[in-house]
């Protein structure tokens, strides 16, 4: 059986979202997988913008319910952290025991990005925590983002790909996406879903 | 049976995190509920910071698995969007069919915050989408954050509380938290968990 892969990420906000999703779909097919791409591309008209948002939420959740795996694009979006919608989706798929993988197109880790957010003004508090000038503590765990995302993937044996994309290809570079496909293919060739593949069968290596 | 409530939010990063969690726990108790507070407060030592991060991820997920409900603090954190770890957790609990509620301590909605991020430089593309100078589209759905969070809560009949906190109480003001407790109490008094309370029993009103 072909794995159905939910392709989560902020590229749905790009002007060429359809083109990027088509490329992801083609790449999935090269590995024998079926892409399930989120977005508002085929949502029927709704009476209000609010109801349109709710309709997208419903369709995206139904897509995830139908998927076997997720490849989450955790590249920072409008700030130092991953797209929050993608993080919701990674949590959603993790709770369902699906195969979870993720990639990022920046090599600076979560701690380095947060430190830069504070212009390096980090101090160590009495409790041993590193803190910004606003008193908020920084996670320093050598992870690509908040520990719930990085830990959620790694603890399930999932793959995390880290790749330095060119600035003008921050959301379109699919090198990390393909790395995740390779990890899924390796696990899938060893054991098919029909035979009961579990998250722990995934390659746990981390090219971080 | 007393509802067990997972109290998610970025207040775990505050210097007085323990104090805020104690207040949340006391508030939950006032409504007859049991708080389950995340954080690294009681994590045993680990060989590396990385493994410490993984250990927190495991403990937090186990806490969620044991909880009946979540109150997610979606107040913007280090930028214009909610804390990404909290978003993962809201997705995780949504997928498990738990009772989901959320609050925010800012009244500007997701669209208004994103527009401010672009200093108001928004244009409408040929596809009808509002876009920033970087070409990325903006969600304009009158929601407190990305549609996966707001939609995920509302579509499950969950409560979303919006409250304007003082700047120095952005992460400590518990007005919205208590509003969520009231919504959970109302649903709980009508039908107990033992009798099979479902997310659709929750008050769907939105004080936004």
Short mmCIF file of C-alpha atoms in Angstrom, two decimals:
data_model
loop_
_atom_site.label_atom_id
_atom_site.label_comp_id
_atom_site.label_asym_id
_atom_site.label_seq_id
_atom_site.Cartn_x
_atom_site.Cartn_y
_atom_site.Cartn_z
CA UNK A 1 0.00 0.00 0.00
CA UNK A 2 1.23 3.46 -0.87
CA UNK A 3 1.88 5.73 2.07
CA UNK A 4 -0.36 8.81 2.11
CA UNK A 5 1.72 11.80 3.21
CA UNK A 6 0.26 15.06 4.56
CA UNK A 7 2.57 17.84 3.37
CA UNK A 8 2.38 20.55 6.04
CA UNK A 9 4.10 23.92 5.85
CA UNK A 10 3.81 27.67 5.34
CA UNK A 11 4.30 27.38 1.56
CA UNK A 12 0.48 27.43 1.35
CA UNK A 13 0.87 31.20 1.81
CA UNK A 14 3.14 31.65 -1.23
CA UNK A 15 1.85 33.25 -4.46
CA UNK A 16 2.96 30.05 -6.24
CA UNK A 17 1.54 27.69 -3.61
CA UNK A 18 -0.05 25.46 -6.26
CA UNK A 19 3.28 25.08 -8.07
CA UNK A 20 5.16 24.14 -4.88
CA UNK A 21 2.45 21.64 -3.91
CA UNK A 22 2.62 20.12 -7.41
CA UNK A 23 6.38 19.67 -6.99
CA UNK A 24 5.88 18.03 -3.60
CA UNK A 25 3.22 15.76 -5.09
CA UNK A 26 5.57 14.77 -7.93
CA UNK A 27 8.41 14.06 -5.50
CA UNK A 28 6.14 11.90 -3.35
CA UNK A 29 5.11 9.95 -6.46
CA UNK A 30 8.79 9.33 -7.33
CA UNK A 31 9.06 7.45 -4.02
CA UNK A 32 5.80 5.59 -4.57
CA UNK A 33 3.86 7.73 -2.12
CA UNK A 34 0.66 9.77 -2.40
CA UNK A 35 0.78 13.42 -1.34
CA UNK A 36 -2.13 14.99 0.50
CA UNK A 37 -1.68 18.77 0.26
CA UNK A 38 -3.51 21.15 2.60
CA UNK A 39 -4.77 24.58 1.72
CA UNK A 40 -7.86 26.44 0.74
CA UNK A 41 -7.52 25.50 -2.92
CA UNK A 42 -10.76 23.57 -3.22
CA UNK A 43 -12.91 24.92 -0.40
CA UNK A 44 -16.51 25.71 -1.45
CA UNK A 45 -17.70 29.32 -0.95
CA UNK A 46 -18.91 30.21 2.57
CA UNK A 47 -21.23 32.99 3.83
CA UNK A 48 -18.44 34.73 5.80
CA UNK A 49 -14.65 34.81 5.95
CA UNK A 50 -14.90 33.32 9.45
CA UNK A 51 -16.86 30.33 8.18
CA UNK A 52 -14.38 29.99 5.32
CA UNK A 53 -11.61 29.67 7.92
CA UNK A 54 -13.58 27.03 9.80
CA UNK A 55 -14.14 25.12 6.54
CA UNK A 56 -10.40 25.04 5.82
CA UNK A 57 -9.77 23.79 9.36
CA UNK A 58 -12.26 20.97 8.80
CA UNK A 59 -10.85 19.96 5.42
CA UNK A 60 -7.25 20.02 6.68
CA UNK A 61 -8.12 17.85 9.69
CA UNK A 62 -9.97 15.39 7.44
CA UNK A 63 -6.88 15.24 5.20
CA UNK A 64 -4.72 14.43 8.23
CA UNK A 65 -7.17 11.79 9.43
CA UNK A 66 -6.78 10.11 6.02
CA UNK A 67 -2.97 10.35 5.96
CA UNK A 68 -0.41 7.80 7.21
CA UNK A 69 2.45 10.25 7.66
CA UNK A 70 3.36 13.93 7.85
CA UNK A 71 6.34 15.86 6.48
CA UNK A 72 6.24 19.16 8.38
CA UNK A 73 8.12 22.19 7.05
CA UNK A 74 9.31 23.87 10.27
CA UNK A 75 11.29 26.63 8.56
CA UNK A 76 10.83 29.82 10.63
CA UNK A 77 7.88 31.89 9.42
CA UNK A 78 7.29 35.60 10.10
CA UNK A 79 9.63 35.49 13.07
CA UNK A 80 11.98 33.09 14.80
CA UNK A 81 9.66 30.09 15.12
CA UNK A 82 7.86 27.65 12.82
CA UNK A 83 4.44 28.35 11.35
CA UNK A 84 1.95 27.77 14.18
CA UNK A 85 -0.58 25.99 11.95
CA UNK A 86 2.10 23.47 10.97
CA UNK A 87 2.94 22.95 14.66
CA UNK A 88 -0.73 22.23 15.44
CA UNK A 89 -0.71 19.71 12.60
CA UNK A 90 2.48 18.00 13.79
CA UNK A 91 0.92 17.62 17.25
CA UNK A 92 -2.30 16.33 15.71
CA UNK A 93 -0.49 13.63 13.71
CA UNK A 94 1.78 12.74 16.65
CA UNK A 95 -1.24 12.05 18.87
CA UNK A 96 -2.69 9.76 16.21
CA UNK A 97 0.47 7.63 16.17
CA UNK A 98 1.16 8.52 12.53
CA UNK A 99 4.66 8.56 11.02
CA UNK A 100 6.12 12.00 11.73
CA UNK A 101 9.03 13.74 9.99
CA UNK A 102 10.11 17.37 9.70
CA UNK A 103 12.56 19.63 7.92
CA UNK A 104 13.85 23.17 8.17
CA UNK A 105 15.59 25.35 5.60
CA UNK A 106 17.68 27.30 8.12
CA UNK A 107 20.67 25.86 9.98
CA UNK A 108 20.62 28.19 13.00
CA UNK A 109 18.94 26.20 15.76
CA UNK A 110 16.15 27.33 18.07
CA UNK A 111 18.51 28.65 20.74
CA UNK A 112 20.62 30.61 18.27
CA UNK A 113 17.55 32.22 16.71
CA UNK A 114 16.09 33.13 20.11
CA UNK A 115 19.43 34.59 21.20
CA UNK A 116 19.50 36.70 18.02
CA UNK A 117 15.92 37.83 18.79
CA UNK A 118 17.31 39.31 22.03
CA UNK A 119 20.37 40.72 20.18
CA UNK A 120 22.53 38.42 22.27
CA UNK A 121 21.50 40.02 25.58
CA UNK A 122 21.20 36.75 27.46
CA UNK A 123 21.91 36.31 31.17
CA UNK A 124 21.80 33.31 33.45
CA UNK A 125 19.34 33.52 36.31
CA UNK A 126 19.66 32.16 39.85
CA UNK A 127 17.76 29.07 38.73
CA UNK A 128 20.40 28.34 36.05
CA UNK A 129 18.07 29.22 33.19
CA UNK A 130 19.29 31.47 30.37
CA UNK A 131 16.94 34.46 30.13
CA UNK A 132 16.33 37.42 27.84
CA UNK A 133 16.01 41.04 29.08
CA UNK A 134 12.25 40.40 29.41
CA UNK A 135 12.92 37.62 31.93
CA UNK A 136 11.63 34.86 29.65
CA UNK A 137 13.82 31.75 29.58
CA UNK A 138 15.39 30.33 26.43
CA UNK A 139 15.38 26.64 25.52
CA UNK A 140 18.98 25.55 24.85
CA UNK A 141 18.52 21.94 23.76
CA UNK A 142 20.25 21.88 20.34
CA UNK A 143 16.86 21.47 18.66
CA UNK A 144 15.48 23.01 15.48
CA UNK A 145 12.50 24.52 17.32
CA UNK A 146 10.58 24.23 20.60
CA UNK A 147 11.16 20.84 22.24
CA UNK A 148 7.58 19.66 21.72
CA UNK A 149 8.13 19.62 17.93
CA UNK A 150 11.72 18.34 17.81
CA UNK A 151 11.14 15.90 20.69
CA UNK A 152 7.80 14.75 19.32
CA UNK A 153 9.42 13.74 16.03
CA UNK A 154 12.64 12.21 17.40
CA UNK A 155 10.97 10.27 20.23
CA UNK A 156 8.75 8.61 17.60
CA UNK A 157 11.81 7.61 15.58
CA UNK A 158 11.06 10.22 12.95
CA UNK A 159 13.58 11.96 10.72
CA UNK A 160 14.52 15.65 11.01
CA UNK A 161 16.31 17.19 8.03
CA UNK A 162 18.27 20.43 8.30
CA UNK A 163 19.32 22.22 5.12
CA UNK A 164 20.60 25.71 4.34
CA UNK A 165 18.40 27.09 1.58
CA UNK A 166 19.16 30.20 -0.46
CA UNK A 167 17.28 33.26 0.89
CA UNK A 168 15.06 33.41 -2.19
CA UNK A 169 14.17 29.72 -1.84
CA UNK A 170 13.43 29.69 1.89
CA UNK A 171 10.01 28.11 1.46
CA UNK A 172 10.47 26.44 -1.93
CA UNK A 173 13.74 24.48 -1.50
CA UNK A 174 12.66 20.83 -1.23
CA UNK A 175 16.03 19.24 -0.31
CA UNK A 176 14.93 18.61 3.28
CA UNK A 177 11.51 17.48 2.10
CA UNK A 178 13.17 14.84 -0.09
CA UNK A 179 15.42 13.76 2.80
CA UNK A 180 12.24 13.02 4.77
CA UNK A 181 10.84 11.07 1.80
CA UNK A 182 14.02 8.96 1.73
CA UNK A 183 13.67 8.20 5.44
CA UNK A 184 10.04 7.23 4.95
CA UNK A 185 10.95 5.05 1.93
CA UNK A 186 13.64 3.25 3.93
CA UNK A 187 11.20 2.44 6.70
CA UNK A 188 8.49 1.54 4.22
CA UNK A 189 10.67 -0.88 2.24
CA UNK A 190 11.55 -2.70 5.46
CA UNK A 191 7.96 -3.11 6.50
CA UNK A 192 4.75 -2.07 4.78
CA UNK A 193 1.91 -0.32 6.51
CA UNK A 194 -0.25 -3.39 5.91
CA UNK A 195 2.20 -5.43 7.94
CA UNK A 196 1.87 -2.97 10.77
CA UNK A 197 4.64 -0.39 10.41
CA UNK A 198 5.00 1.67 13.54
CA UNK A 199 6.66 5.05 14.15
CA UNK A 200 9.63 3.32 15.83
CA UNK A 201 10.48 1.69 12.49
CA UNK A 202 11.51 5.04 11.06
CA UNK A 203 15.14 6.01 10.73
CA UNK A 204 15.98 7.99 13.85
CA UNK A 205 19.17 9.52 12.48
CA UNK A 206 19.35 13.28 12.58
CA UNK A 207 21.50 15.13 10.10
CA UNK A 208 21.38 18.23 12.31
CA UNK B 1 -15.13 12.59 38.50
CA UNK B 2 -12.98 15.70 38.51
CA UNK B 3 -11.83 16.93 35.10
CA UNK B 4 -8.06 16.86 34.70
CA UNK B 5 -6.99 19.99 32.83
CA UNK B 6 -3.67 20.39 31.02
CA UNK B 7 -2.66 24.05 31.41
CA UNK B 8 -0.65 24.89 28.28
CA UNK B 9 1.08 28.19 27.64
CA UNK B 10 4.30 30.18 27.45
CA UNK B 11 4.16 31.15 31.13
CA UNK B 12 6.46 28.15 31.72
CA UNK B 13 9.22 30.50 30.48
CA UNK B 14 8.54 33.18 33.14
CA UNK B 15 10.91 33.66 36.10
CA UNK B 16 7.88 33.12 38.37
CA UNK B 17 6.55 30.13 36.41
CA UNK B 18 5.94 28.12 39.57
CA UNK B 19 3.88 30.94 41.09
CA UNK B 20 1.70 31.28 37.97
CA UNK B 21 1.19 27.52 37.78
CA UNK B 22 0.22 27.48 41.47
CA UNK B 23 -2.39 30.16 40.78
CA UNK B 24 -3.75 28.17 37.84
CA UNK B 25 -3.87 25.06 39.99
CA UNK B 26 -5.76 26.94 42.74
CA UNK B 27 -8.24 28.35 40.21
CA UNK B 28 -8.86 24.88 38.77
CA UNK B 29 -9.50 23.58 42.28
CA UNK B 30 -12.08 26.34 42.88
CA UNK B 31 -14.07 24.86 39.99
CA UNK B 32 -13.60 21.30 41.24
CA UNK B 33 -10.98 20.46 38.60
CA UNK B 34 -7.44 19.11 38.81
CA UNK B 35 -4.68 21.05 37.04
CA UNK B 36 -1.90 19.23 35.22
CA UNK B 37 0.89 21.76 34.69
CA UNK B 38 3.63 21.17 32.12
CA UNK B 39 7.21 22.27 32.42
CA UNK B 40 10.60 21.04 33.36
CA UNK B 41 10.00 21.48 37.07
CA UNK B 42 10.41 17.86 38.07
CA UNK B 43 12.46 16.32 35.25
CA UNK B 44 15.29 14.07 36.48
CA UNK B 45 18.83 15.05 35.41
CA UNK B 46 19.92 13.89 31.93
CA UNK B 47 23.39 13.34 30.39
CA UNK B 48 22.96 16.17 27.85
CA UNK B 49 20.80 19.25 27.32
CA UNK B 50 19.41 17.52 24.20
CA UNK B 51 18.29 14.51 26.21
CA UNK B 52 16.84 16.87 28.82
CA UNK B 53 14.72 18.41 26.07
CA UNK B 54 13.54 14.97 24.95
CA UNK B 55 12.66 14.08 28.56
CA UNK B 56 10.47 17.18 28.92
CA UNK B 57 8.75 16.29 25.63
CA UNK B 58 7.99 12.81 26.96
CA UNK B 59 6.70 14.05 30.34
CA UNK B 60 4.52 16.73 28.73
CA UNK B 61 2.98 14.22 26.30
CA UNK B 62 2.31 11.79 29.17
CA UNK B 63 0.61 14.61 31.07
CA UNK B 64 -1.60 15.33 28.05
CA UNK B 65 -2.42 11.63 27.64
CA UNK B 66 -3.64 11.66 31.26
CA UNK B 67 -5.68 14.87 30.89
CA UNK B 68 -9.35 15.25 29.93
CA UNK B 69 -9.11 18.83 28.71
CA UNK B 70 -6.72 21.60 27.73
CA UNK B 71 -6.78 25.34 28.36
CA UNK B 72 -4.27 26.76 25.89
CA UNK B 73 -2.80 30.23 26.40
CA UNK B 74 -2.48 31.49 22.81
CA UNK B 75 -1.26 34.98 23.75
CA UNK B 76 1.36 36.00 21.15
CA UNK B 77 4.87 35.03 22.22
CA UNK B 78 8.15 36.51 20.89
CA UNK B 79 6.39 37.75 17.79
CA UNK B 80 2.90 37.96 16.34
CA UNK B 81 1.82 34.34 16.84
CA UNK B 82 1.15 31.97 19.73
CA UNK B 83 3.87 29.89 21.37
CA UNK B 84 4.59 27.01 18.97
CA UNK B 85 4.85 24.41 21.75
CA UNK B 86 1.37 25.35 22.94
CA UNK B 87 0.09 25.01 19.35
CA UNK B 88 1.58 21.50 19.09
CA UNK B 89 -0.17 20.65 22.36
CA UNK B 90 -3.53 22.02 21.21
CA UNK B 91 -3.27 19.88 18.07
CA UNK B 92 -2.26 16.86 20.14
CA UNK B 93 -5.29 17.19 22.44
CA UNK B 94 -7.65 17.94 19.53
CA UNK B 95 -6.65 14.70 17.80
CA UNK B 96 -7.36 12.77 20.99
CA UNK B 97 -10.91 14.12 21.12
CA UNK B 98 -10.23 15.88 24.42
CA UNK B 99 -12.10 19.01 25.54
CA UNK B 100 -10.27 21.99 24.03
CA UNK B 101 -10.41 25.63 25.10
CA UNK B 102 -8.09 28.59 24.56
CA UNK B 103 -7.55 32.18 25.61
CA UNK B 104 -5.50 35.16 24.55
CA UNK B 105 -4.49 38.29 26.45
CA UNK B 106 -4.42 40.57 23.41
CA UNK B 107 -7.52 41.80 21.58
CA UNK B 108 -5.93 42.48 18.18
CA UNK B 109 -6.82 39.49 16.04
CA UNK B 110 -4.51 37.42 13.86
CA UNK B 111 -5.09 39.53 10.74
CA UNK B 112 -4.52 42.82 12.57
CA UNK B 113 -1.26 41.55 14.07
CA UNK B 114 -0.01 40.24 10.73
CA UNK B 115 -0.93 43.53 9.04
CA UNK B 116 1.06 45.40 11.72
CA UNK B 117 3.98 43.01 11.12
CA UNK B 118 4.04 44.34 7.54
CA UNK B 119 3.54 47.95 8.75
CA UNK B 120 0.22 47.98 6.95
CA UNK B 121 1.79 47.40 3.51
CA UNK B 122 -0.85 44.95 2.34
CA UNK B 123 -1.99 44.56 -1.26
CA UNK B 124 -4.57 42.33 -2.89
CA UNK B 125 -3.24 39.92 -5.49
CA UNK B 126 -4.88 38.75 -8.72
CA UNK B 127 -6.12 35.69 -6.81
CA UNK B 128 -7.99 37.92 -4.35
CA UNK B 129 -5.62 37.09 -1.47
CA UNK B 130 -4.26 39.87 0.73
CA UNK B 131 -0.46 39.71 0.60
CA UNK B 132 2.51 41.33 2.32
CA UNK B 133 5.48 42.88 0.43
CA UNK B 134 7.14 39.43 0.62
CA UNK B 135 4.27 37.92 -1.36
CA UNK B 136 3.03 35.77 1.54
CA UNK B 137 -0.74 35.79 1.97
CA UNK B 138 -2.49 36.86 5.18
CA UNK B 139 -5.36 34.96 6.79
CA UNK B 140 -8.27 37.37 7.29
CA UNK B 141 -10.79 35.18 9.11
CA UNK B 142 -11.51 37.20 12.29
CA UNK B 143 -9.68 34.59 14.34
CA UNK B 144 -7.31 34.97 17.27
CA UNK B 145 -4.54 33.06 15.48
CA UNK B 146 -3.97 30.70 12.53
CA UNK B 147 -7.21 28.94 11.53
CA UNK B 148 -5.99 25.51 12.65
CA UNK B 149 -5.96 26.67 16.29
CA UNK B 150 -9.09 28.86 16.29
CA UNK B 151 -10.99 26.46 14.02
CA UNK B 152 -9.82 23.39 15.92
CA UNK B 153 -11.26 24.77 19.16
CA UNK B 154 -14.51 26.25 17.80
CA UNK B 155 -15.36 23.25 15.58
CA UNK B 156 -15.13 21.06 18.70
CA UNK B 157 -17.54 23.34 20.56
CA UNK B 158 -14.72 24.70 22.68
CA UNK B 159 -14.58 28.13 24.28
CA UNK B 160 -12.21 30.91 23.18
CA UNK B 161 -11.71 33.80 25.61
CA UNK B 162 -10.29 37.16 24.51
CA UNK B 163 -9.17 39.62 27.16
CA UNK B 164 -7.03 42.76 27.11
CA UNK B 165 -4.36 42.33 29.76
CA UNK B 166 -2.11 45.08 31.07
CA UNK B 167 1.31 45.03 29.34
CA UNK B 168 3.05 43.93 32.54
CA UNK B 169 0.57 41.07 33.01
CA UNK B 170 0.62 39.74 29.44
CA UNK B 171 1.38 36.17 30.52
CA UNK B 172 0.12 36.27 34.10
CA UNK B 173 -3.40 37.70 33.74
CA UNK B 174 -5.73 34.74 34.30
CA UNK B 175 -9.07 36.36 33.37
CA UNK B 176 -9.29 34.42 30.10
CA UNK B 177 -8.08 31.26 31.81
CA UNK B 178 -10.94 31.54 34.31
CA UNK B 179 -13.43 32.17 31.48
CA UNK B 180 -12.35 28.82 30.03
CA UNK B 181 -12.80 27.18 33.43
CA UNK B 182 -16.36 28.56 33.60
CA UNK B 183 -17.13 27.13 30.16
CA UNK B 184 -15.73 23.75 31.19
CA UNK B 185 -17.69 23.86 34.47
CA UNK B 186 -20.93 24.62 32.62
CA UNK B 187 -20.42 21.66 30.31
CA UNK B 188 -19.31 19.46 33.18
CA UNK B 189 -22.33 20.24 35.36
CA UNK B 190 -24.65 19.29 32.49
CA UNK B 191 -22.97 15.99 31.91
CA UNK B 192 -20.07 14.31 33.69
CA UNK B 193 -17.17 12.66 31.93
CA UNK B 194 -18.30 9.32 33.33
CA UNK B 195 -21.58 9.74 31.49
CA UNK B 196 -19.71 10.35 28.29
CA UNK B 197 -19.24 14.10 27.88
CA UNK B 198 -18.12 14.96 24.38
CA UNK B 199 -16.48 18.08 22.95
CA UNK B 200 -19.79 19.14 21.37
CA UNK B 201 -21.23 19.55 24.88
CA UNK B 202 -18.98 22.54 25.49
CA UNK B 203 -20.29 26.07 25.24
CA UNK B 204 -19.48 27.25 21.73
CA UNK B 205 -19.93 30.95 22.46
CA UNK B 206 -17.03 33.21 21.64
CA UNK B 207 -16.56 36.47 23.50
CA UNK B 208 -14.28 37.74 20.74
#
